[in-house]
Coordinates of C-alpha atoms in Angstrom, one line a residue:
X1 CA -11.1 5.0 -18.3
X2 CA -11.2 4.8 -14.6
X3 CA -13.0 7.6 -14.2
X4 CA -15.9 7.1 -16.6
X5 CA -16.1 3.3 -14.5
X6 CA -16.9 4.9 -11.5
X7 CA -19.4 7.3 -13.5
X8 CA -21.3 4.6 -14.9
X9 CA -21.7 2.5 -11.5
X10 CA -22.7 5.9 -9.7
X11 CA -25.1 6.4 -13.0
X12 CA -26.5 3.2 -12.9
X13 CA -26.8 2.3 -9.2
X14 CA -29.7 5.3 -8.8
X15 CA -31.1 3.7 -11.6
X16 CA -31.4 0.1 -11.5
X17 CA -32.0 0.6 -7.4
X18 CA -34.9 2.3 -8.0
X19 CA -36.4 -0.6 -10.5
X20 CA -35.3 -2.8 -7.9
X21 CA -37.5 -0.5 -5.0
X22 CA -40.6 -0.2 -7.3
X23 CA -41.4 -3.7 -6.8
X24 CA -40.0 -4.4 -3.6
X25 CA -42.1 -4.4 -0.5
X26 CA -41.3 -1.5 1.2
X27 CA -42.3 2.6 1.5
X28 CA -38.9 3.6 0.5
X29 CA -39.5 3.2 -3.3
X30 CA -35.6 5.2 -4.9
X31 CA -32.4 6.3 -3.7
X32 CA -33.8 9.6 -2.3
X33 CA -36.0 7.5 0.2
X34 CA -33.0 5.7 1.4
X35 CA -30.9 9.0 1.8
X36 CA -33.6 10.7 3.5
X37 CA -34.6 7.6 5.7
X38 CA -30.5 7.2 6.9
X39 CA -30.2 11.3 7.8
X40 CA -33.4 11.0 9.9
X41 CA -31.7 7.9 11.6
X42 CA -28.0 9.0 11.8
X43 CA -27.1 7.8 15.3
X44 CA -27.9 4.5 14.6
X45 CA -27.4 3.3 10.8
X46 CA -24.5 5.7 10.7
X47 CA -22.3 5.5 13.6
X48 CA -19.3 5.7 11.7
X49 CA -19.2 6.4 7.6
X50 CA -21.6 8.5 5.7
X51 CA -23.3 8.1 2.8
X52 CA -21.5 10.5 0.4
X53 CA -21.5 7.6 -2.2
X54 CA -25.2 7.7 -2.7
X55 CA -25.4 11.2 -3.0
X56 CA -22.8 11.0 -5.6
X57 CA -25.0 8.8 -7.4
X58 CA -27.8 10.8 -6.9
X59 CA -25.7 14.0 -9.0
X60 CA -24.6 11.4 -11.8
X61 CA -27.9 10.1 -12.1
X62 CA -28.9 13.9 -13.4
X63 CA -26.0 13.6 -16.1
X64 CA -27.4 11.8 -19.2
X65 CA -24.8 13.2 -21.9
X66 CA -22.2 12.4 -19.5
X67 CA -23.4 9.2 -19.2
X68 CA -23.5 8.4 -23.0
X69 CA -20.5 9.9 -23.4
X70 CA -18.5 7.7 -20.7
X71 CA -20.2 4.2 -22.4
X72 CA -18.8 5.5 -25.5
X73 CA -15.7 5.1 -24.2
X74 CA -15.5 2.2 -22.5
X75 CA -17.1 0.5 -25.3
X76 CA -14.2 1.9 -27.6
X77 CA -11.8 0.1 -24.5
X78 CA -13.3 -2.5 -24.9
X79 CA -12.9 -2.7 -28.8
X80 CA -9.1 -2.5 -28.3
X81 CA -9.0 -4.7 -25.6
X82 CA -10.9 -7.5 -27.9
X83 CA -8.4 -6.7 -30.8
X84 CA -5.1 -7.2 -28.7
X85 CA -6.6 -10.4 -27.4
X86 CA -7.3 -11.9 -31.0
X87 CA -4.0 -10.4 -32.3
X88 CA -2.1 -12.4 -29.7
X89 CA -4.0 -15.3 -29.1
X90 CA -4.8 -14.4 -25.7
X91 CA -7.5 -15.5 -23.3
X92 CA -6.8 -12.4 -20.8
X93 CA -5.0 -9.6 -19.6
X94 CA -4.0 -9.9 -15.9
X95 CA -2.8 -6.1 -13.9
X96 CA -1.8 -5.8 -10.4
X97 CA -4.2 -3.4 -8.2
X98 CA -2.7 0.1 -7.2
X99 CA -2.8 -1.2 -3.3
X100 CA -3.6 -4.2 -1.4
X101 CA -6.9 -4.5 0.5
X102 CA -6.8 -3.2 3.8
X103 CA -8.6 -3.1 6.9
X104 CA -11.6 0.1 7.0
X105 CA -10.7 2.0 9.6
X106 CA -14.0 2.9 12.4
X107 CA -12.5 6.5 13.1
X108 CA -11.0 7.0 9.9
X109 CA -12.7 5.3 7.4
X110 CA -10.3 4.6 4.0
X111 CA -8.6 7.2 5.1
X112 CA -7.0 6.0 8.6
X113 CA -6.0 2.8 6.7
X114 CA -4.1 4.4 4.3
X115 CA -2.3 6.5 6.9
X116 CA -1.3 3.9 8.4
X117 CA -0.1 1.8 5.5
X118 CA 1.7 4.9 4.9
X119 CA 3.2 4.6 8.2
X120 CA 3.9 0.5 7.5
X121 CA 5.6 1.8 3.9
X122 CA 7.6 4.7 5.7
X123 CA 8.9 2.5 8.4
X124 CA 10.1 0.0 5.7
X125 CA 12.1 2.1 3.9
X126 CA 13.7 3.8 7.1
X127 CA 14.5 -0.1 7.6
X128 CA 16.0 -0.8 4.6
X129 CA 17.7 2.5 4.6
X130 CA 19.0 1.2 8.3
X131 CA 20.8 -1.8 6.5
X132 CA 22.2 -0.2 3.7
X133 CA 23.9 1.8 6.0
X134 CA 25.6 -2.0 7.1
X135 CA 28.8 -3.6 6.2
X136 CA 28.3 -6.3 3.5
X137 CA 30.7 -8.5 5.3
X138 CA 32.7 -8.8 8.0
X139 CA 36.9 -8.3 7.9
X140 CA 39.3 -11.0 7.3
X141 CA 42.3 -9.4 9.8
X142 CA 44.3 -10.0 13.1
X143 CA 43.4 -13.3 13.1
X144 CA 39.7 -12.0 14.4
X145 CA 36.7 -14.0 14.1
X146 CA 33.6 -11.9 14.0
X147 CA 29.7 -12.2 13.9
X148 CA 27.5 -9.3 13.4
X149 CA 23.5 -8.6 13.3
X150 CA 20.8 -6.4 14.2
X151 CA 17.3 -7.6 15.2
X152 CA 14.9 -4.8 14.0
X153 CA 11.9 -3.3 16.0
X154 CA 8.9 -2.5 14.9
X155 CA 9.3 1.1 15.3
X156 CA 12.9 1.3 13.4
X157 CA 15.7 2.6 15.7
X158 CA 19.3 3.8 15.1
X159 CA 21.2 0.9 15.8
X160 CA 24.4 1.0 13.7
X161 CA 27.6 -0.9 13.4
X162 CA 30.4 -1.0 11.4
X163 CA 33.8 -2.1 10.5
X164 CA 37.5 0.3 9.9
X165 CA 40.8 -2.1 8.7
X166 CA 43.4 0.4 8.7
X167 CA 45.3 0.4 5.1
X168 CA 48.0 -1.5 6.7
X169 CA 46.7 -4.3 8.2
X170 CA 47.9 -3.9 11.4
X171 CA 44.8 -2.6 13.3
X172 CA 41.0 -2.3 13.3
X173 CA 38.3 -0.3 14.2
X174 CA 34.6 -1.4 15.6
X175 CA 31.8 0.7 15.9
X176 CA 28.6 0.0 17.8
X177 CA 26.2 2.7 18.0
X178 CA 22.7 4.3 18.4
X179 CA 21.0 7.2 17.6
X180 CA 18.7 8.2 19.6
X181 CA 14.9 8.8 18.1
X182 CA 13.5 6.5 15.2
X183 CA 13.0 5.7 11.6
X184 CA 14.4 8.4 9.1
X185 CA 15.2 10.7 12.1
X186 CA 17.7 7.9 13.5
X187 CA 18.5 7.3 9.9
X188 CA 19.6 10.9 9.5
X189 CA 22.2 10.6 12.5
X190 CA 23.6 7.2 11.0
X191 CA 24.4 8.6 8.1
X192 CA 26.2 11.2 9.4
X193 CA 28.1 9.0 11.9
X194 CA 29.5 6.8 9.2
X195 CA 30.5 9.5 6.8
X196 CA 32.7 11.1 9.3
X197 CA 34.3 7.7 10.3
X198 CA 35.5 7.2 6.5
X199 CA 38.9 8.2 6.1
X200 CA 39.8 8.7 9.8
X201 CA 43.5 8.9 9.9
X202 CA 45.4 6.5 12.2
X203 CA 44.5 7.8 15.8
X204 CA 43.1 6.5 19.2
X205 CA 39.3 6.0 19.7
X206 CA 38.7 8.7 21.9
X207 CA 40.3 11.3 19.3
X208 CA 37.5 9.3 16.7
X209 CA 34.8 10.1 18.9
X210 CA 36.0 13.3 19.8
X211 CA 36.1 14.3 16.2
X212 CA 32.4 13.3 15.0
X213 CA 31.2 14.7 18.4
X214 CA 32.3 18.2 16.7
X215 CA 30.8 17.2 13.7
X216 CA 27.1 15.8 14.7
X217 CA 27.3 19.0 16.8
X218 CA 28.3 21.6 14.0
X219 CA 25.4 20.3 11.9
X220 CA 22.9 20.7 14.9
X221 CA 20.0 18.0 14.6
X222 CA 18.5 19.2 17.2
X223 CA 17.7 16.9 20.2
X224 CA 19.4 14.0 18.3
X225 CA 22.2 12.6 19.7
X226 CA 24.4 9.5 18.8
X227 CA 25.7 6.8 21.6
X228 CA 28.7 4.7 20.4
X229 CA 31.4 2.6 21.7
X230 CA 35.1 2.3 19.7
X231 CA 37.4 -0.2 20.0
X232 CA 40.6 -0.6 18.1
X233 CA 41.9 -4.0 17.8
X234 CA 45.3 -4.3 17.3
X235 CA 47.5 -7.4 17.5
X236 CA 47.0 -8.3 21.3
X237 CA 45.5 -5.5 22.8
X238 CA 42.1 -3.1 22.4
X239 CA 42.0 0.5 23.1
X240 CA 38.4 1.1 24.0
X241 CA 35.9 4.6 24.5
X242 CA 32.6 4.6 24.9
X243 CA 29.9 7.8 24.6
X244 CA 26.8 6.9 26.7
X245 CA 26.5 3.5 24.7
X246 CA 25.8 0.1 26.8
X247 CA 28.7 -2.0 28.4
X248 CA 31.1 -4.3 26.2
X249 CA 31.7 -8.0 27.5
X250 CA 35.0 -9.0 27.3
X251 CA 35.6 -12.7 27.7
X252 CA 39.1 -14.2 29.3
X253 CA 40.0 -17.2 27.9
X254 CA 42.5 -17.6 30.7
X255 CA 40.0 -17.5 33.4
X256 CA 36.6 -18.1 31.7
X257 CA 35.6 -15.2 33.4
X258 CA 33.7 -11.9 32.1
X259 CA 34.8 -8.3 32.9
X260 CA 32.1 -5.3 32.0
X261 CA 33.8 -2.7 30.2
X262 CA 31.5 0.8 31.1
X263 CA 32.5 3.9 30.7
X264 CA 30.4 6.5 31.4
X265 CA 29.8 10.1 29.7
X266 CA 27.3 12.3 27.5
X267 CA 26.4 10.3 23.5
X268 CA 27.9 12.3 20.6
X269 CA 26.2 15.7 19.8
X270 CA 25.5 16.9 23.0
X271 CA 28.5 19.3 24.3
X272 CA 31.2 20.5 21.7
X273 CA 34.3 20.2 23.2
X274 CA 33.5 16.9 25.4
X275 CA 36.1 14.6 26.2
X276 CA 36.0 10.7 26.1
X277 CA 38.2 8.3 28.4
X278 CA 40.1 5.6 26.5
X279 CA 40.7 2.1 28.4
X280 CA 43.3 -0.6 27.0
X281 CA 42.7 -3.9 27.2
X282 CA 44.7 -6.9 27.1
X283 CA 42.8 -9.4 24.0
X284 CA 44.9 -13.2 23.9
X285 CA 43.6 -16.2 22.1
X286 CA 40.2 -17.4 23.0
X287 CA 39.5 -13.7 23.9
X288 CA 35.8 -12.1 23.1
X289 CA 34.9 -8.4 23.1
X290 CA 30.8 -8.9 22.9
X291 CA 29.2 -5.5 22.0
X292 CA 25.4 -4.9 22.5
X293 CA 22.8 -1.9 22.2
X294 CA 20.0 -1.5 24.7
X295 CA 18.0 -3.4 22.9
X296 CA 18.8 -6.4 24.0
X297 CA 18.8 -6.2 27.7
X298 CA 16.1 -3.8 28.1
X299 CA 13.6 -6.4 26.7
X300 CA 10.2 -6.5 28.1
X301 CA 8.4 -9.7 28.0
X302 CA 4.5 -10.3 28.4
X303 CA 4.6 -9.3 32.4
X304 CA 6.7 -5.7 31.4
X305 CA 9.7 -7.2 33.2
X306 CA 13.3 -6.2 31.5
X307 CA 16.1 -8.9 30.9
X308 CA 18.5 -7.0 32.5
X309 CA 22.3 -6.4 31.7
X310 CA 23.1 -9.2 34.2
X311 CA 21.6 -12.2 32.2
X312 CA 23.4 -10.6 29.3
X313 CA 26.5 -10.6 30.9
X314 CA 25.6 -14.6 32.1
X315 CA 25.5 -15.9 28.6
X316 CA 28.4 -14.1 27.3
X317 CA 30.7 -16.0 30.2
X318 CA 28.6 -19.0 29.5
X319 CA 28.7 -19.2 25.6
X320 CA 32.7 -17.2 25.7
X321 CA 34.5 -20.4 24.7
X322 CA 32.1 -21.3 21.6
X323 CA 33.2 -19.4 18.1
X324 CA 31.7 -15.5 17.5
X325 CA 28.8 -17.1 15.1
X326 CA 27.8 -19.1 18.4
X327 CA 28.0 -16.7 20.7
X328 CA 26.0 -14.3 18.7
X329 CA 23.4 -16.6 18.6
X330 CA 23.1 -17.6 22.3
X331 CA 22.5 -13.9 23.2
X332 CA 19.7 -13.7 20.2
X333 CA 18.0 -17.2 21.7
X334 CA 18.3 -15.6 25.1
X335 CA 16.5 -12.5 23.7
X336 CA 14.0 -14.8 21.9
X337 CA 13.2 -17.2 24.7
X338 CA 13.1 -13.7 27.0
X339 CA 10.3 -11.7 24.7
X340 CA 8.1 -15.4 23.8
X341 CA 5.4 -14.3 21.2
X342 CA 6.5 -10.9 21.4
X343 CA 8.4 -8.7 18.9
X344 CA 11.7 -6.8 19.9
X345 CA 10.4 -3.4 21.5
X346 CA 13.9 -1.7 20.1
X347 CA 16.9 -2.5 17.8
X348 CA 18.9 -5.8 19.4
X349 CA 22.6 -5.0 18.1
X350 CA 25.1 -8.0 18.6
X351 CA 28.9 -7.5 17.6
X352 CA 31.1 -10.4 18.8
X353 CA 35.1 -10.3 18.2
X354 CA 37.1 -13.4 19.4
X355 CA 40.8 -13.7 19.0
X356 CA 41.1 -16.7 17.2

């Protein structure tokens, strides 16, 4: 009956306006008057909507069968609504609206605030899509303690990270990434990224990223590209590649020092038969391998200046001998006390692994 609702108030606004006008003191004595009075003053009493609403009711108001007809209706609505309420002892019926109220848009009207509550709904399923792609948990293996998050933007990015035991226990892979673009775009790239890492057979990182490079370039997104780093724990050492992602930390117990791990080259998807370099890397007890996206130290606070990879690299030597949860943490506090009141401009990715 929604329709014949909206009828009936167009109907019987013309109607009981113009009883209202025929006492009121003024010249403009039905709805005609006003519509003729607003067009001859557009600039100024309609500077942003018009009045297609009153000209609608105009156009019902010349419908009397209609009019009867849409009554007859919602009286017989009514009727049933009045019967299920005595058949079930109710005292009301209580719906949800189709949306909630928004905010009229100047430019737009209705219709720029539903576009952009489009937008709002669109970027929250490319978010939620974003952390199903997400291990549930993180592995029990090697004696590894490790904490995991990603802080999400308001404009959804491609951060990605993810977790590879082998089936024999005896090493594992960690992937950071980030695709470049946003929401389903990125989403798109992840998705691809962590299909091709299922199954990989037991080989170095740099073969890994070799082998999805041919991939995400075979399927052709376009301009879309992935940046990831690799590592491969094993008992007491790391192999290590990296494809145009940000440096790794790794924290030495021994010293209490912090040595960058960056290795340059193009992300994944851009040249088909690229190479990647592979590092190896001592890890003893106490050890942390710290990963990060951009996010993180290419924050911009209130006065547009960045963190910088340098105060990143500062807390992970300060916070290296606390456990992988703490650590975590102290590089999301120094993002939070960074930004103040303001949200996270892109994905903040945080992957810490400490040798326990």
């Amino acid at each position: 009956p929604g329709e014949e609702e909206f009828f009936l108030l167009l109907y019987e606004f013309e109607r009981d306006l113009k009883l209202y006008l025929a006492n009121a003191n003024t010249p403009y004595k039905n709805l005609k008057d006003l519509i003729a009075f607003n067009n001859a003053n557009e600039d100024s009493v309609m500077p942003y909507f018009k009045q297609e609403i009153f000209e609608a009711s105009i156009e019902a108001s010349l419908d009397d069968d209609k009019y009867i007809e849409a009554l007859a209706t919602l009286e017989k609505v009514k009727e049933d609504f009045d019967s299920l309420l005595d058949r079930y002892n109710l005292d009301a019926f209580v719906g949800l609206t189709r949306n909630p109220a928004w905010i009229t848009d100047y430019e737009m009207g209705d219709g720029g605030a539903m576009e952009e509550q489009r937008r709002e709904e669109e970027l929250e399923e490319a978010r939620q899509f974003q952390m199903d792609m997400l291990p549930d948990s993180t592995p029990d293996i090697l004696d590894l303690d490790i904490a995991a998050t990603i802080q999400t933007a308001s404009e959804v990015g491609g951060d990605y990270y993810d977790f590879f035991p082998e089936s024999d226990g005896k090493s594992l892979y960690v992937v950071v990434g980030d695709a470049t673009g946003h929401g389903m775009t990125a989403g798109m790239m992840v998705s691809i990224t962590k299909a091709g890492l299922y199954g990989i057979p037991s080989i170095p990182p740099n073969d890994v990223t070799e082998r999805l490079n041919r991939v995400i370039k075979n399927i052709d997104l376009g301009l879309n590209r992935m940046a990831i780093n690799v590592a491969r724990f094993w008992n007491d050492k790391i192999e290590f590649t990296s494809a145009a992602m940000p440096p790794a930390y790794h924290y030495r117990s021994d010293t209490g020092k912090v040595d960058e791990i960056l290795i340059g080259g193009l992300p994944l998807g851009s040249l088909q038969d690229e190479t990647f370099d592979l590092l190896e890397i001592d890890f003893k007890k106490g050890d942390s391998l710290v990963f990060i996206s951009d996010g993180l130290p290419e924050a911009t606070n209130n006065s547009g200046e960045m963190l910088d990879y340098q105060s990143v690299m500062d807390c992970v030597e300060a916070n290296g001998n606390q456990d992988a949860e703490e650590q975590k943490q102290a590089l999301l506090d120094l993002g939070t006390a960074w930004l103040g009141d303001l949200r996270n401009q892109d994905d903040i990715t945080i992957v810490v692994v400490k040798k326990k």
